[in-house]
Short mmCIF file of C-alpha atoms in Angstrom, two decimals:
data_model
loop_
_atom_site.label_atom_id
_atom_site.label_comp_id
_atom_site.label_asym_id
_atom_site.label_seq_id
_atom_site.Cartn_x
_atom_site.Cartn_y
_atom_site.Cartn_z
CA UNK A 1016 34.19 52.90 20.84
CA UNK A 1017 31.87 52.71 23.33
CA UNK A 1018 28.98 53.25 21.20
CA UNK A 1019 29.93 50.98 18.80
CA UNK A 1020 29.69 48.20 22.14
CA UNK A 1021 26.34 49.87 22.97
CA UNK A 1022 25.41 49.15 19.49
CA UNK A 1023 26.71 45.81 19.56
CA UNK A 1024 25.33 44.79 23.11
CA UNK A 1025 21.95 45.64 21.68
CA UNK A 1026 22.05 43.86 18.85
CA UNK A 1027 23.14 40.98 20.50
CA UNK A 1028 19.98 41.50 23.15
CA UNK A 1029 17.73 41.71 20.01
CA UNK A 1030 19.18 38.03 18.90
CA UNK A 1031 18.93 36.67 22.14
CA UNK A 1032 14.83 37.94 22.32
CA UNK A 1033 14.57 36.67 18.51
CA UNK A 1034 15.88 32.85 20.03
CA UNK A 1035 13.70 33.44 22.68
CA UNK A 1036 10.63 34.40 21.11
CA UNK A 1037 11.37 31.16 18.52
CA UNK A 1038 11.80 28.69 21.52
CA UNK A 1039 8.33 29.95 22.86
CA UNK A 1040 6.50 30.07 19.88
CA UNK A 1041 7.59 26.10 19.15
CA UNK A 1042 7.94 24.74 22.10
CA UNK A 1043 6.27 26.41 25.07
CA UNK A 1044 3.43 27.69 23.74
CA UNK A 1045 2.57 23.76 22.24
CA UNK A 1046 3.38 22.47 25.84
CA UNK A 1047 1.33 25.13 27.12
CA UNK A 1048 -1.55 24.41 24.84
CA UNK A 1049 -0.87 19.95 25.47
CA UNK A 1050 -1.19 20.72 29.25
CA UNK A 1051 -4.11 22.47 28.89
CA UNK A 1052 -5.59 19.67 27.18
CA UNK A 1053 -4.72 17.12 28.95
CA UNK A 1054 -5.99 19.14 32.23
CA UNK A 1055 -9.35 19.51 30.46
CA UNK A 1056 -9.48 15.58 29.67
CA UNK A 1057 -9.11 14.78 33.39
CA UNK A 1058 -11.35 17.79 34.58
CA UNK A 1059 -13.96 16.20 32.06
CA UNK A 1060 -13.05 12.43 33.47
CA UNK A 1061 -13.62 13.66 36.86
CA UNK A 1062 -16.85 15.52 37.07
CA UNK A 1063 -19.10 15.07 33.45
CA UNK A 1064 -17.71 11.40 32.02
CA UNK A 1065 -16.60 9.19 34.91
CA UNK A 1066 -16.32 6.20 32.64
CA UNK A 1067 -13.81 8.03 30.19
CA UNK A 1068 -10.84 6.22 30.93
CA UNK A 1069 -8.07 8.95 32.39
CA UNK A 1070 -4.89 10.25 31.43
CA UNK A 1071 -2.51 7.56 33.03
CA UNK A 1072 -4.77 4.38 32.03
CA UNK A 1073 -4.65 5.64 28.37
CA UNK A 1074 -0.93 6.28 28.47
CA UNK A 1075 -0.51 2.84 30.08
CA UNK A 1076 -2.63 1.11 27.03
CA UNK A 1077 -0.70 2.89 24.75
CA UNK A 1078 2.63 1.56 26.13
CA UNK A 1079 1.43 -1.76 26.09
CA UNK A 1080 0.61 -1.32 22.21
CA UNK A 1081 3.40 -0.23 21.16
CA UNK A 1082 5.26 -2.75 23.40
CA UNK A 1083 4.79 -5.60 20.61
CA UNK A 1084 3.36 -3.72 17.19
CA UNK A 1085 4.23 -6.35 15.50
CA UNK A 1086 2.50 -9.53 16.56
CA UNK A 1087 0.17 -11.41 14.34
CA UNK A 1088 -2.27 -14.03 16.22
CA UNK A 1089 -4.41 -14.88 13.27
CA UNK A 1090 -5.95 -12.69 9.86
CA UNK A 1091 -7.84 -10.47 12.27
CA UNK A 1092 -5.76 -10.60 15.01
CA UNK A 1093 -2.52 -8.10 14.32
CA UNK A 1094 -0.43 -5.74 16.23
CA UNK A 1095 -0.93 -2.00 15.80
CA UNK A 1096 1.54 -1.51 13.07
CA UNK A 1097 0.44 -3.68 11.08
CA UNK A 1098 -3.30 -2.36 11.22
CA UNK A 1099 -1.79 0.94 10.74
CA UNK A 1100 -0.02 -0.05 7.78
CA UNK A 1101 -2.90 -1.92 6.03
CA UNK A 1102 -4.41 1.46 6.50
CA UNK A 1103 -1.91 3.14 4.92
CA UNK A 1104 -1.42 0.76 1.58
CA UNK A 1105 -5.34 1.79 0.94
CA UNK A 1106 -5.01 5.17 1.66
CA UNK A 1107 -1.84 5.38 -0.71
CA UNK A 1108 -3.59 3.22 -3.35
CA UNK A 1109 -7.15 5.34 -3.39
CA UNK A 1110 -4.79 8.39 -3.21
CA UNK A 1111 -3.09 7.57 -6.26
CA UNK A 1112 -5.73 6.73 -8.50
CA UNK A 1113 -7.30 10.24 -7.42
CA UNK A 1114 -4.57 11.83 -8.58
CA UNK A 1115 -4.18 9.36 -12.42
CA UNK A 1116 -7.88 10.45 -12.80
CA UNK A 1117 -8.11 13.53 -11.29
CA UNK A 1118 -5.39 15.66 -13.05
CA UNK A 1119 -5.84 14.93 -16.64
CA UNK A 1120 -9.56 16.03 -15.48
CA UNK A 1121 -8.95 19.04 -13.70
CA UNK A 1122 -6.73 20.13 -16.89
CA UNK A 1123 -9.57 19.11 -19.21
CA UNK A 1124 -11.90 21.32 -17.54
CA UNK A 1125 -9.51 24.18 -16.81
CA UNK A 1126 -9.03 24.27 -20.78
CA UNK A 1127 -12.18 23.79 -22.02
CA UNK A 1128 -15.29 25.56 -21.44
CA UNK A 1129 -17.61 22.35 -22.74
CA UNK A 1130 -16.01 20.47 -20.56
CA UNK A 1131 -15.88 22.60 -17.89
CA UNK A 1132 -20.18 22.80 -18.96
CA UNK A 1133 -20.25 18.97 -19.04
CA UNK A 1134 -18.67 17.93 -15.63
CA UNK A 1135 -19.16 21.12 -13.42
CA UNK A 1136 -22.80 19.93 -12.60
CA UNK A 1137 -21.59 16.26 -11.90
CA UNK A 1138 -19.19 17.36 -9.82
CA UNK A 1139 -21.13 19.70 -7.75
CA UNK A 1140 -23.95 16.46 -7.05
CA UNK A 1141 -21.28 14.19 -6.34
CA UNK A 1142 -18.80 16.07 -4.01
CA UNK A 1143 -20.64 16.59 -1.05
CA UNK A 1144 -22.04 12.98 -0.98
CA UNK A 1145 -20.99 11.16 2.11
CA UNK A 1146 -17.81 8.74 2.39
CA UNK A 1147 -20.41 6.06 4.00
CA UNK A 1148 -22.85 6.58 1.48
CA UNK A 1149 -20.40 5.16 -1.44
CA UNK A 1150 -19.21 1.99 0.58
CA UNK A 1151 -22.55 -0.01 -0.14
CA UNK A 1152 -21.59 0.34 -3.66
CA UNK A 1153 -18.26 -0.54 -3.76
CA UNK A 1154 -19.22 -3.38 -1.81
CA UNK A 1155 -21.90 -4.41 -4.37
CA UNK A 1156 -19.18 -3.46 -7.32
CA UNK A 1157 -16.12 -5.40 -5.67
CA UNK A 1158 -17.46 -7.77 -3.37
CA UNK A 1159 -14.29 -7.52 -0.89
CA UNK A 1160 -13.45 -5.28 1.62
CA UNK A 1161 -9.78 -3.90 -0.06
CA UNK A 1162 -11.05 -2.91 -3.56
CA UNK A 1163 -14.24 -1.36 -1.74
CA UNK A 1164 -11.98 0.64 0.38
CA UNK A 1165 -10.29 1.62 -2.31
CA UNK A 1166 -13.28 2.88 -4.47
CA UNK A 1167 -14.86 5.16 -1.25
CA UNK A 1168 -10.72 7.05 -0.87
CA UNK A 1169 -11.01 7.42 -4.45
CA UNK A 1170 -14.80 8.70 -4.94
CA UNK A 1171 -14.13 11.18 -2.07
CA UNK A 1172 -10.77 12.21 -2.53
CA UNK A 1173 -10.74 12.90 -6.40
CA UNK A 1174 -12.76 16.14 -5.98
CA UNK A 1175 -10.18 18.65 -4.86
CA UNK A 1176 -7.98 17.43 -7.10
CA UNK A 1177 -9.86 17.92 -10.02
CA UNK A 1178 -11.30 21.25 -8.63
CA UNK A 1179 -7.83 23.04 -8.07
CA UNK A 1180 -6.20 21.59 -11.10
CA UNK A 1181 -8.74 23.11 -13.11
CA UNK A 1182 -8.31 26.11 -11.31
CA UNK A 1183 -4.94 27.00 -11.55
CA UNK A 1184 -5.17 26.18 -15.11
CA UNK A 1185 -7.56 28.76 -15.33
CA UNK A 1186 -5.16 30.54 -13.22
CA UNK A 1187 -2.32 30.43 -16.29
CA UNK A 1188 -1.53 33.63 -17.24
CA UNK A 1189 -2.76 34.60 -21.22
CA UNK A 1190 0.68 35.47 -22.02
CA UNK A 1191 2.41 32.20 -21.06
CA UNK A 1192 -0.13 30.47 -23.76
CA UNK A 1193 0.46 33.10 -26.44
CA UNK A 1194 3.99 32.17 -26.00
CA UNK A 1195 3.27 28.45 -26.09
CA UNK A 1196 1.55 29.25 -29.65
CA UNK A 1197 3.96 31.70 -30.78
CA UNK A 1198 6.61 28.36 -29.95
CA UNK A 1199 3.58 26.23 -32.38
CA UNK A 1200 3.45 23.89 -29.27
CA UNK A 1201 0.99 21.19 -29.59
CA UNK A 1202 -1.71 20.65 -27.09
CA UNK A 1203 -0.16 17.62 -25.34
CA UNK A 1204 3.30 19.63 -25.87
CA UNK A 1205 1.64 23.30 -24.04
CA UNK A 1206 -0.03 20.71 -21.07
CA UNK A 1207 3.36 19.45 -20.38
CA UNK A 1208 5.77 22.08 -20.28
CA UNK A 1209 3.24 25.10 -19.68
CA UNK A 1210 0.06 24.52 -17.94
CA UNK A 1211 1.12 21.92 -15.76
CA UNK A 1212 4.24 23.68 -14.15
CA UNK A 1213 2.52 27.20 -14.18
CA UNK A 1214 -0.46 25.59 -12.78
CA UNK A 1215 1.75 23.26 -10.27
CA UNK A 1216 0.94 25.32 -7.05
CA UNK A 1217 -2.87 24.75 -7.47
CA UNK A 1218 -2.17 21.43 -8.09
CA UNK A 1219 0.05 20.46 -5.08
CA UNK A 1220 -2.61 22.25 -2.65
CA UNK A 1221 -5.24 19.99 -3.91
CA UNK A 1222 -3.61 16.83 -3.52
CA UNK A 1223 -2.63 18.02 -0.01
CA UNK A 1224 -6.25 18.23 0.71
CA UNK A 1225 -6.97 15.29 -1.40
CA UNK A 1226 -4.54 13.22 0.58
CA UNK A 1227 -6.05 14.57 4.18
CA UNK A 1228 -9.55 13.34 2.62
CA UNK A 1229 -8.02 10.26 2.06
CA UNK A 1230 -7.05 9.44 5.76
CA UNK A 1231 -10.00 10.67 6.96
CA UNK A 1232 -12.17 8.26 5.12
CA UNK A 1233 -10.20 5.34 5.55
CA UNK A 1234 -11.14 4.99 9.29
CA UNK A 1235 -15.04 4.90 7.99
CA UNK A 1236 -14.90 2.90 5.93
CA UNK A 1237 -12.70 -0.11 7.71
CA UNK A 1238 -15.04 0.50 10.89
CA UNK A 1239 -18.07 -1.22 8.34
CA UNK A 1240 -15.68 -3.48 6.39
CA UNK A 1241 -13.91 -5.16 8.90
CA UNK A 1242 -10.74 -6.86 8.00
CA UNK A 1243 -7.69 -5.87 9.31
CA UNK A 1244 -7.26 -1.81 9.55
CA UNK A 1245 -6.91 1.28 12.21
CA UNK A 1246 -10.81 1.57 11.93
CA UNK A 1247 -11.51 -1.69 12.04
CA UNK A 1248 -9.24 -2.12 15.03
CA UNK A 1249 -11.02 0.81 16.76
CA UNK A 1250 -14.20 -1.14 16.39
CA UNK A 1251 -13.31 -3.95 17.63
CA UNK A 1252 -11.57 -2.50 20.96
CA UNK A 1253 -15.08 -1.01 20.98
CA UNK A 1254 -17.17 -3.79 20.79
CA UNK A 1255 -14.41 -5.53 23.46
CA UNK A 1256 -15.41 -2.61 25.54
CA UNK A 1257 -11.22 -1.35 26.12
CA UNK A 1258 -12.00 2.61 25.37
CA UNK A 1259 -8.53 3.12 26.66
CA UNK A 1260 -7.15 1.57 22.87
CA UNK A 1261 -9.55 3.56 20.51
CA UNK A 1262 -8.48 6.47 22.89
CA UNK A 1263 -4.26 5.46 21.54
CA UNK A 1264 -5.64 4.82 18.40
CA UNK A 1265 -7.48 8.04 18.05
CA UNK A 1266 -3.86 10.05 18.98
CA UNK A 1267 -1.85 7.83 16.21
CA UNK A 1268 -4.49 8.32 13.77
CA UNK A 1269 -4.08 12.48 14.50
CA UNK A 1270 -0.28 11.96 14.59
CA UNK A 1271 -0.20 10.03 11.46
CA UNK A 1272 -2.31 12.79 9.82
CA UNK A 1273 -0.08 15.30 10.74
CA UNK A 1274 3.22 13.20 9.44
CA UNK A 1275 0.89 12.41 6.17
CA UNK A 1276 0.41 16.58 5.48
CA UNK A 1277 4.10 16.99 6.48
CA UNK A 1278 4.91 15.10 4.13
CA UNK A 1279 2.86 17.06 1.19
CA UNK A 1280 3.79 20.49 2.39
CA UNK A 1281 7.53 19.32 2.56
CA UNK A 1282 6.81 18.28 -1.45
CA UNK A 1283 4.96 21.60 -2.15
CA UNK A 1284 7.58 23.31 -1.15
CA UNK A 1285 10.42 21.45 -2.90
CA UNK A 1286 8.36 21.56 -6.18
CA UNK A 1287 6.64 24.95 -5.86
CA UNK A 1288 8.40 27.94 -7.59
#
């Protein structure tokens, strides 16, 4: 018997260092790593950038943001939400025409060698071609600052959707085709039910990184469109000189970003299998 307690003591030690270990490794550590931070950012206030607003005067800003989101004092004159969420409805919007175009692509040239011959080269100019560089263009093409903002998400974002799409199709293994012609499936028919789904990881990952690209650019491309938008309202707490704001706007911007990727990986892994 009094082994079997030994036994059962340390097994219950090992459970309490497993909860333990967990606790620190989501919760202290982070703290740990947000103190840190936040001690650098006034170390750096203090000594190097005196006219970087500090800890406290940021944190007050941002509470007097978020006090009333929701205000709206004329078409460029809106509370934070509401910039955040015209932000948002663009992001979404370029997002999801990436992903119309960008998958039938990406299984076009995963399939098909000409294909793959005929856009490879296009795609390899176009891809690393600055966000800012497009939005003269869509300005010139649209004439208005939503469709334009739409157009740069869209011409930036597409890329890694197309690019992993075609490579998990490549990815397929040879026997899950021979199967799809041993069933006489047609081509629309073996896209559907085999490429897609055995290609489906690939897929996922890039829009993950599609959608990332996506919120990236948006802030870019509002800051030289104007309107109402975060990065519009982050240049015009700049030009009104309040550094604190862009400072709150910055962290929801990172915050939002994190939620947006949450979001994706929570999808991957429902859908992945």
């Amino acid at each position: 018997m009094a082994d079997i307690s030994l036994d059962g003591a340390a097994k219950t030690g090992t459970g309490i260092g497993r909860r333990l270990g967990l606790v620190a490794e989501r919760i202290v550590w982070p703290l740990l790593t947000l103190a840190a931070a936040l001690g650098g950012w006034t170390l750096i206030q203090q000594t190097v950038a005196t006219d970087l607003p500090g800890v406290g005067e940021t944190l007050a800003r941002g509470i007097e943001l978020f006090s009333d989101p929701f205000y709206i004092a004329g078409p460029n004159d809106q509370g934070i939400f509401w910039q955040l969420l015209y932000s948002l409805g663009r992001v979404l919007a370029g997002f999801g025409l990436a992903c119309l175009i960008g998958l039938p692509l990406g299984l076009l040239i995963g399939t098909s060698q000409a294909a793959s011959r005929a856009f490879t080269p296009f795609i390899e100019v176009m891809r690393p071609v600055s966000p800012l560089a497009w939005l003269p263009i869509g300005l010139l093409l649209f004439r208005a600052v939503d469709p334009s903002a739409i157009f740069v998400i869209l011409i930036t974002s597409i890329w890694p959707v197309i690019l992993n799409t075609a490579a998990g199709v490549r990815a397929v293994p040879a026997d899950y085709v021979q199967v799809g012609r041993v069933l006489r499936l047609g081509r629309l028919a073996m896209f559907r039910r085999i490429l897609l789904p055995a290609a489906l990881p690939y897929v996922l990952a890039g829009m993950r990184l599609s959608l990332g690209t996506a919120w990236m650019v948006i802030v870019a491309a509002e800051m030289l469109t104007g309107g109402v938008g975060i990065g519009f309202f982050i240049w015009d707490e700049w030009n009104n000189l309040s550094v604190p704001s862009i400072l709150v706007a910055i962290v929801l911007i990172g915050l939002v970003g994190i939620a947006l990727d949450a979001a994706m990986a929570a999808v991957q892994r429902r859908l992945s299998h």
